[in-house]
Amino acid sequence: MTTDTRTAILDAALACFVESGYEQTTIAVIRQRSGVSNGALFHHFPTKEAIADALYVGAMGSFQEGLWELLRRRPRSLRAAVRGTISHQLRWIEEHEDRARFLYTRGHLDWDSPAGAELVELNRNLAGAYRDWMAPLVEAGEIRQMSMLMLSAVVNGPAHAIARRWLAGHLSAPLYSYLDELADAACAALSGTPASARPRPEPLSRGRIRLELLADDGRVLAEGQAMAELTSSRIGTAA
């Protein structure tokens, strides 16, 4: 019965938050919609914020379950992992629209709160599992070395942007229809050569310089061209 009561409160709160917004929803409205007593509600959640925090952590835990399942299958390539991750992200949002809307509108938790600490631990464990899976591919040069923050932004960020528009009703196509393009873009970004590691063109040792003689008011008084030998200090000597 305790579990049923807690679930009833969370389900009622989610419906209220999605329909009316977090700020406009009162704990009294949640209690009335859930059908539980004041004592039962406050036994589980002392504040509205505590209810929202529990919803947030629960939704993130539900989402991460699919990612853990993907990692347990040990994808054998970068594309398999990236496509599987984005596929799960899009599917989860399509199948849990209200929870997704709540996550996007809520934004983030107070990291110093108990719920925030719980979510940090969930994220840390999942990030560690992804790092372990990626290590051989990074070692082999198939994946660029980058922080988990950047990896998450590259893989999940574009899908988040499209999901927000889809949830707002701005996109008519199914969310899953964007999977291939999102996976292609993420794979290209993760396997590409970092700008700092790209080979740089050989510096020019000789080149043509265009010269202009300008008046104080910016008018061109004369113009011409000259060949120059370039030294290591980039100072040209007219030929």
mmCIF file of C-alpha atoms in Angstrom:
data_model
loop_
_atom_site.group_PDB
_atom_site.id
_atom_site.type_symbol
_atom_site.label_atom_id
_atom_site.label_comp_id
_atom_site.label_asym_id
_atom_site.label_seq_id
_atom_site.Cartn_x
_atom_site.Cartn_y
_atom_site.Cartn_z
ATOM 1 C CA MET A 1 0.000 0.000 0.000
ATOM 2 C CA THR A 2 2.886 2.361 0.780
ATOM 3 C CA THR A 3 4.300 1.908 -2.712
ATOM 4 C CA ASP A 4 0.859 2.411 -4.256
ATOM 5 C CA THR A 5 0.367 5.627 -2.270
ATOM 6 C CA ARG A 6 3.754 7.001 -3.296
ATOM 7 C CA THR A 7 3.081 6.119 -6.935
ATOM 8 C CA ALA A 8 -0.361 7.746 -6.805
ATOM 9 C CA ILE A 9 1.169 10.971 -5.477
ATOM 10 C CA LEU A 10 3.911 11.017 -8.121
ATOM 11 C CA ASP A 11 1.490 10.243 -10.959
ATOM 12 C CA ALA A 12 -0.882 13.002 -9.828
ATOM 13 C CA ALA A 13 1.977 15.485 -9.465
ATOM 14 C CA LEU A 14 3.326 14.712 -12.926
ATOM 15 C CA ALA A 15 -0.089 15.289 -14.485
ATOM 16 C CA CYS A 16 -0.475 18.593 -12.605
ATOM 17 C CA PHE A 17 3.021 19.819 -13.463
ATOM 18 C CA VAL A 18 2.550 19.056 -17.168
ATOM 19 C CA GLU A 19 -0.944 20.559 -17.350
ATOM 20 C CA SER A 20 -0.502 23.647 -15.161
ATOM 21 C CA GLY A 21 3.238 24.091 -14.663
ATOM 22 C CA TYR A 22 5.311 23.612 -11.541
ATOM 23 C CA GLU A 23 4.823 27.105 -10.107
ATOM 24 C CA GLN A 24 1.050 27.073 -10.539
ATOM 25 C CA THR A 25 0.615 23.632 -8.957
ATOM 26 C CA THR A 26 0.060 23.517 -5.210
ATOM 27 C CA ILE A 27 0.616 20.579 -2.926
ATOM 28 C CA ALA A 28 -3.081 20.744 -2.044
ATOM 29 C CA VAL A 29 -4.001 20.214 -5.699
ATOM 30 C CA ILE A 30 -1.630 17.243 -5.883
ATOM 31 C CA ARG A 31 -3.171 15.721 -2.756
ATOM 32 C CA GLN A 32 -6.686 16.203 -4.098
ATOM 33 C CA ARG A 33 -5.844 14.690 -7.472
ATOM 34 C CA SER A 34 -3.991 11.742 -5.955
ATOM 35 C CA GLY A 35 -6.877 10.941 -3.605
ATOM 36 C CA VAL A 36 -4.611 10.372 -0.606
ATOM 37 C CA SER A 37 -4.875 11.962 2.831
ATOM 38 C CA ASN A 38 -2.762 14.869 4.020
ATOM 39 C CA GLY A 39 -1.010 12.579 6.470
ATOM 40 C CA ALA A 40 -0.173 10.029 3.785
ATOM 41 C CA LEU A 41 1.171 12.678 1.410
ATOM 42 C CA PHE A 42 3.368 14.399 3.968
ATOM 43 C CA HIS A 43 4.593 11.039 5.216
ATOM 44 C CA HIS A 44 6.204 10.496 1.806
ATOM 45 C CA PHE A 45 6.979 14.059 0.723
ATOM 46 C CA PRO A 46 7.366 17.051 3.060
ATOM 47 C CA THR A 47 7.230 19.613 0.230
ATOM 48 C CA LYS A 48 6.205 20.094 -3.373
ATOM 49 C CA GLU A 49 9.871 20.382 -4.273
ATOM 50 C CA ALA A 50 10.522 16.960 -2.771
ATOM 51 C CA ILE A 51 7.804 15.516 -5.012
ATOM 52 C CA ALA A 52 9.315 17.184 -8.078
ATOM 53 C CA ASP A 53 12.805 15.967 -7.141
ATOM 54 C CA ALA A 54 11.542 12.391 -6.795
ATOM 55 C CA LEU A 55 9.862 12.634 -10.180
ATOM 56 C CA TYR A 56 13.068 13.944 -11.752
ATOM 57 C CA VAL A 57 15.309 11.232 -10.314
ATOM 58 C CA GLY A 58 12.742 8.562 -11.163
ATOM 59 C CA ALA A 59 12.495 9.728 -14.779
ATOM 60 C CA MET A 60 16.270 9.871 -15.182
ATOM 61 C CA GLY A 61 16.607 6.430 -13.634
ATOM 62 C CA SER A 62 14.040 5.072 -16.071
ATOM 63 C CA PHE A 63 15.879 6.642 -19.002
ATOM 64 C CA GLN A 64 19.260 5.323 -17.881
ATOM 65 C CA GLU A 65 17.953 1.757 -17.583
ATOM 66 C CA GLY A 66 17.912 1.545 -21.377
ATOM 67 C CA LEU A 67 21.482 2.812 -21.629
ATOM 68 C CA TRP A 68 22.657 0.213 -19.112
ATOM 69 C CA GLU A 69 20.934 -2.464 -21.185
ATOM 70 C CA LEU A 70 22.767 -1.215 -24.284
ATOM 71 C CA LEU A 71 26.141 -1.368 -22.514
ATOM 72 C CA ARG A 72 25.409 -4.858 -21.214
ATOM 73 C CA ARG A 73 25.064 -5.963 -24.833
ATOM 74 C CA ARG A 74 28.624 -4.655 -25.407
ATOM 75 C CA PRO A 75 28.220 -2.830 -28.749
ATOM 76 C CA ARG A 76 31.163 -3.751 -30.951
ATOM 77 C CA SER A 77 31.628 -0.489 -32.797
ATOM 78 C CA LEU A 78 31.379 3.246 -32.299
ATOM 79 C CA ARG A 79 28.401 3.453 -34.633
ATOM 80 C CA ALA A 80 26.563 0.634 -32.840
ATOM 81 C CA ALA A 81 26.962 2.393 -29.495
ATOM 82 C CA VAL A 82 26.108 5.861 -30.783
ATOM 83 C CA ARG A 83 23.113 4.708 -32.781
ATOM 84 C CA GLY A 84 21.889 2.594 -29.882
ATOM 85 C CA THR A 85 22.237 5.485 -27.437
ATOM 86 C CA ILE A 86 20.380 7.992 -29.620
ATOM 87 C CA SER A 87 17.774 5.396 -30.617
ATOM 88 C CA HIS A 88 16.977 4.748 -26.968
ATOM 89 C CA GLN A 89 16.877 8.484 -26.243
ATOM 90 C CA LEU A 90 14.348 9.161 -28.990
ATOM 91 C CA ARG A 91 12.233 6.085 -28.209
ATOM 92 C CA TRP A 92 12.120 6.893 -24.500
ATOM 93 C CA ILE A 93 10.943 10.450 -25.164
ATOM 94 C CA GLU A 94 8.263 9.245 -27.593
ATOM 95 C CA GLU A 95 7.014 6.647 -25.105
ATOM 96 C CA HIS A 96 7.198 8.914 -22.036
ATOM 97 C CA GLU A 97 6.111 12.303 -23.342
ATOM 98 C CA ASP A 98 4.898 13.656 -20.004
ATOM 99 C CA ARG A 99 8.039 12.613 -18.155
ATOM 100 C CA ALA A 100 10.184 14.097 -20.914
ATOM 101 C CA ARG A 101 8.257 17.371 -20.835
ATOM 102 C CA PHE A 102 8.703 17.528 -17.089
ATOM 103 C CA LEU A 103 12.464 16.912 -17.339
ATOM 104 C CA TYR A 104 12.915 19.642 -19.935
ATOM 105 C CA THR A 105 10.801 22.217 -18.117
ATOM 106 C CA ARG A 106 12.281 21.413 -14.703
ATOM 107 C CA GLY A 107 15.783 21.872 -16.103
ATOM 108 C CA HIS A 108 18.009 20.486 -13.356
ATOM 109 C CA LEU A 109 18.126 19.669 -9.667
ATOM 110 C CA ASP A 110 19.801 21.444 -6.810
ATOM 111 C CA TRP A 111 22.993 19.377 -6.722
ATOM 112 C CA ASP A 112 23.310 19.947 -2.963
ATOM 113 C CA SER A 113 19.921 18.360 -2.272
ATOM 114 C CA PRO A 114 19.518 14.640 -1.451
ATOM 115 C CA ALA A 115 17.899 14.066 -4.849
ATOM 116 C CA GLY A 116 20.734 15.955 -6.539
ATOM 117 C CA ALA A 117 23.299 13.768 -4.808
ATOM 118 C CA GLU A 118 21.381 10.660 -5.881
ATOM 119 C CA LEU A 119 21.345 11.816 -9.489
ATOM 120 C CA VAL A 120 25.058 12.651 -9.401
ATOM 121 C CA GLU A 121 25.733 9.076 -8.306
ATOM 122 C CA LEU A 122 23.538 7.676 -11.087
ATOM 123 C CA ASN A 123 25.336 9.807 -13.658
ATOM 124 C CA ARG A 124 28.775 8.939 -12.283
ATOM 125 C CA ASN A 125 28.141 5.202 -12.476
ATOM 126 C CA LEU A 126 26.810 5.397 -16.022
ATOM 127 C CA ALA A 127 29.664 7.628 -17.178
ATOM 128 C CA GLY A 128 32.171 5.164 -15.716
ATOM 129 C CA ALA A 129 30.567 2.303 -17.636
ATOM 130 C CA TYR A 130 30.724 4.295 -20.885
ATOM 131 C CA ARG A 131 34.386 5.184 -20.245
ATOM 132 C CA ASP A 132 35.247 1.518 -19.697
ATOM 133 C CA TRP A 133 33.513 0.544 -22.929
ATOM 134 C CA MET A 134 35.187 3.355 -24.885
ATOM 135 C CA ALA A 135 38.720 2.805 -23.570
ATOM 136 C CA PRO A 136 39.826 0.244 -26.223
ATOM 137 C CA LEU A 137 38.381 2.373 -29.035
ATOM 138 C CA VAL A 138 40.126 5.489 -27.718
ATOM 139 C CA GLU A 139 43.358 3.511 -27.425
ATOM 140 C CA ALA A 140 42.992 2.345 -31.025
ATOM 141 C CA GLY A 141 42.330 5.892 -32.235
ATOM 142 C CA GLU A 142 38.773 5.142 -33.354
ATOM 143 C CA ILE A 143 37.301 7.670 -30.901
ATOM 144 C CA ARG A 144 38.743 11.074 -30.120
ATOM 145 C CA GLN A 145 39.884 11.667 -26.578
ATOM 146 C CA MET A 146 37.355 13.966 -24.891
ATOM 147 C CA SER A 147 35.629 14.529 -21.562
ATOM 148 C CA MET A 148 32.334 12.840 -20.759
ATOM 149 C CA LEU A 149 30.744 16.283 -20.695
ATOM 150 C CA MET A 150 31.747 16.883 -24.306
ATOM 151 C CA LEU A 151 30.836 13.338 -25.355
ATOM 152 C CA SER A 152 27.355 13.716 -23.897
ATOM 153 C CA ALA A 153 26.937 17.098 -25.593
ATOM 154 C CA VAL A 154 28.003 15.683 -28.976
ATOM 155 C CA VAL A 155 25.887 12.508 -28.808
ATOM 156 C CA ASN A 156 22.789 13.635 -26.909
ATOM 157 C CA GLY A 157 22.741 17.412 -27.362
ATOM 158 C CA PRO A 158 21.357 17.557 -30.929
ATOM 159 C CA ALA A 159 18.664 15.001 -30.073
ATOM 160 C CA HIS A 160 17.662 17.096 -27.059
ATOM 161 C CA ALA A 161 17.284 20.140 -29.307
ATOM 162 C CA ILE A 162 15.052 18.261 -31.757
ATOM 163 C CA ALA A 163 13.076 16.626 -28.937
ATOM 164 C CA ARG A 164 12.228 20.016 -27.432
ATOM 165 C CA ARG A 165 10.768 21.168 -30.749
ATOM 166 C CA TRP A 166 8.924 17.871 -31.209
ATOM 167 C CA LEU A 167 7.388 18.056 -27.735
ATOM 168 C CA ALA A 168 6.319 21.646 -28.434
ATOM 169 C CA GLY A 169 4.467 20.464 -31.551
ATOM 170 C CA HIS A 170 6.766 22.244 -33.987
ATOM 171 C CA LEU A 171 7.739 19.055 -35.832
ATOM 172 C CA SER A 172 5.206 16.796 -37.544
ATOM 173 C CA ALA A 173 7.540 13.878 -38.329
ATOM 174 C CA PRO A 174 7.988 11.118 -35.744
ATOM 175 C CA LEU A 175 10.908 11.835 -33.462
ATOM 176 C CA TYR A 176 12.513 8.514 -34.377
ATOM 177 C CA SER A 177 12.738 9.572 -38.036
ATOM 178 C CA TYR A 178 15.718 11.795 -37.162
ATOM 179 C CA LEU A 179 17.787 8.885 -35.857
ATOM 180 C CA ASP A 180 20.015 8.221 -38.868
ATOM 181 C CA GLU A 181 21.058 11.841 -39.386
ATOM 182 C CA LEU A 182 21.728 12.321 -35.686
ATOM 183 C CA ALA A 183 23.798 9.136 -35.508
ATOM 184 C CA ASP A 184 25.791 10.092 -38.620
ATOM 185 C CA ALA A 185 26.602 13.525 -37.204
ATOM 186 C CA ALA A 186 27.618 12.167 -33.789
ATOM 187 C CA CYS A 187 29.835 9.442 -35.252
ATOM 188 C CA ALA A 188 31.574 11.966 -37.489
ATOM 189 C CA ALA A 189 32.213 14.265 -34.532
ATOM 190 C CA LEU A 190 33.515 11.508 -32.255
ATOM 191 C CA SER A 191 35.792 9.902 -34.812
ATOM 192 C CA GLY A 192 37.076 13.114 -36.426
ATOM 193 C CA THR A 193 40.555 14.482 -35.893
ATOM 194 C CA PRO A 194 40.712 17.293 -33.307
ATOM 195 C CA ALA A 195 41.601 20.663 -34.774
ATOM 196 C CA SER A 196 44.736 20.852 -32.619
ATOM 197 C CA ALA A 197 45.941 17.512 -33.991
ATOM 198 C CA ARG A 198 45.282 18.174 -37.666
ATOM 199 C CA PRO A 199 48.390 18.505 -39.807
ATOM 200 C CA ARG A 200 49.138 22.120 -40.516
ATOM 201 C CA PRO A 201 50.108 23.279 -43.996
ATOM 202 C CA GLU A 202 53.750 24.018 -44.569
ATOM 203 C CA PRO A 203 54.456 27.732 -44.098
ATOM 204 C CA LEU A 204 55.049 29.658 -47.289
ATOM 205 C CA SER A 205 58.658 30.723 -47.871
ATOM 206 C CA ARG A 206 57.912 33.046 -50.773
ATOM 207 C CA GLY A 207 54.759 34.912 -51.744
ATOM 208 C CA ARG A 208 53.258 37.880 -53.528
ATOM 209 C CA ILE A 209 52.342 40.953 -51.488
ATOM 210 C CA ARG A 210 49.792 43.552 -52.567
ATOM 211 C CA LEU A 211 50.770 47.085 -51.578
ATOM 212 C CA GLU A 212 48.589 50.181 -51.241
ATOM 213 C CA LEU A 213 49.606 53.726 -50.373
ATOM 214 C CA LEU A 214 46.727 55.355 -48.491
ATOM 215 C CA ALA A 215 46.026 59.006 -47.772
ATOM 216 C CA ASP A 216 44.945 60.049 -44.292
ATOM 217 C CA ASP A 217 41.321 60.048 -45.427
ATOM 218 C CA GLY A 218 41.570 56.446 -46.703
ATOM 219 C CA ARG A 219 41.927 57.231 -50.424
ATOM 220 C CA VAL A 220 44.266 54.939 -52.371
ATOM 221 C CA LEU A 221 47.062 57.086 -53.780
ATOM 222 C CA ALA A 222 49.053 54.284 -55.382
ATOM 223 C CA GLU A 223 49.095 50.498 -55.511
ATOM 224 C CA GLY A 224 51.397 47.725 -56.647
ATOM 225 C CA GLN A 225 52.688 44.219 -56.003
ATOM 226 C CA ALA A 226 55.990 42.742 -54.878
ATOM 227 C CA MET A 227 57.462 39.323 -54.195
ATOM 228 C CA ALA A 228 58.692 38.667 -50.670
ATOM 229 C CA GLU A 229 60.874 36.077 -48.967
ATOM 230 C CA LEU A 230 59.297 35.062 -45.651
ATOM 231 C CA THR A 231 61.562 34.439 -42.700
ATOM 232 C CA SER A 232 60.710 32.457 -39.556
ATOM 233 C CA SER A 233 59.811 35.712 -37.801
ATOM 234 C CA ARG A 234 57.265 36.410 -40.575
ATOM 235 C CA ILE A 235 59.113 39.605 -41.660
ATOM 236 C CA GLY A 236 59.068 39.940 -45.431
ATOM 237 C CA THR A 237 61.951 41.321 -47.504
ATOM 238 C CA ALA A 238 60.963 42.856 -50.816
ATOM 239 C CA ALA A 239 62.593 41.124 -53.785
#
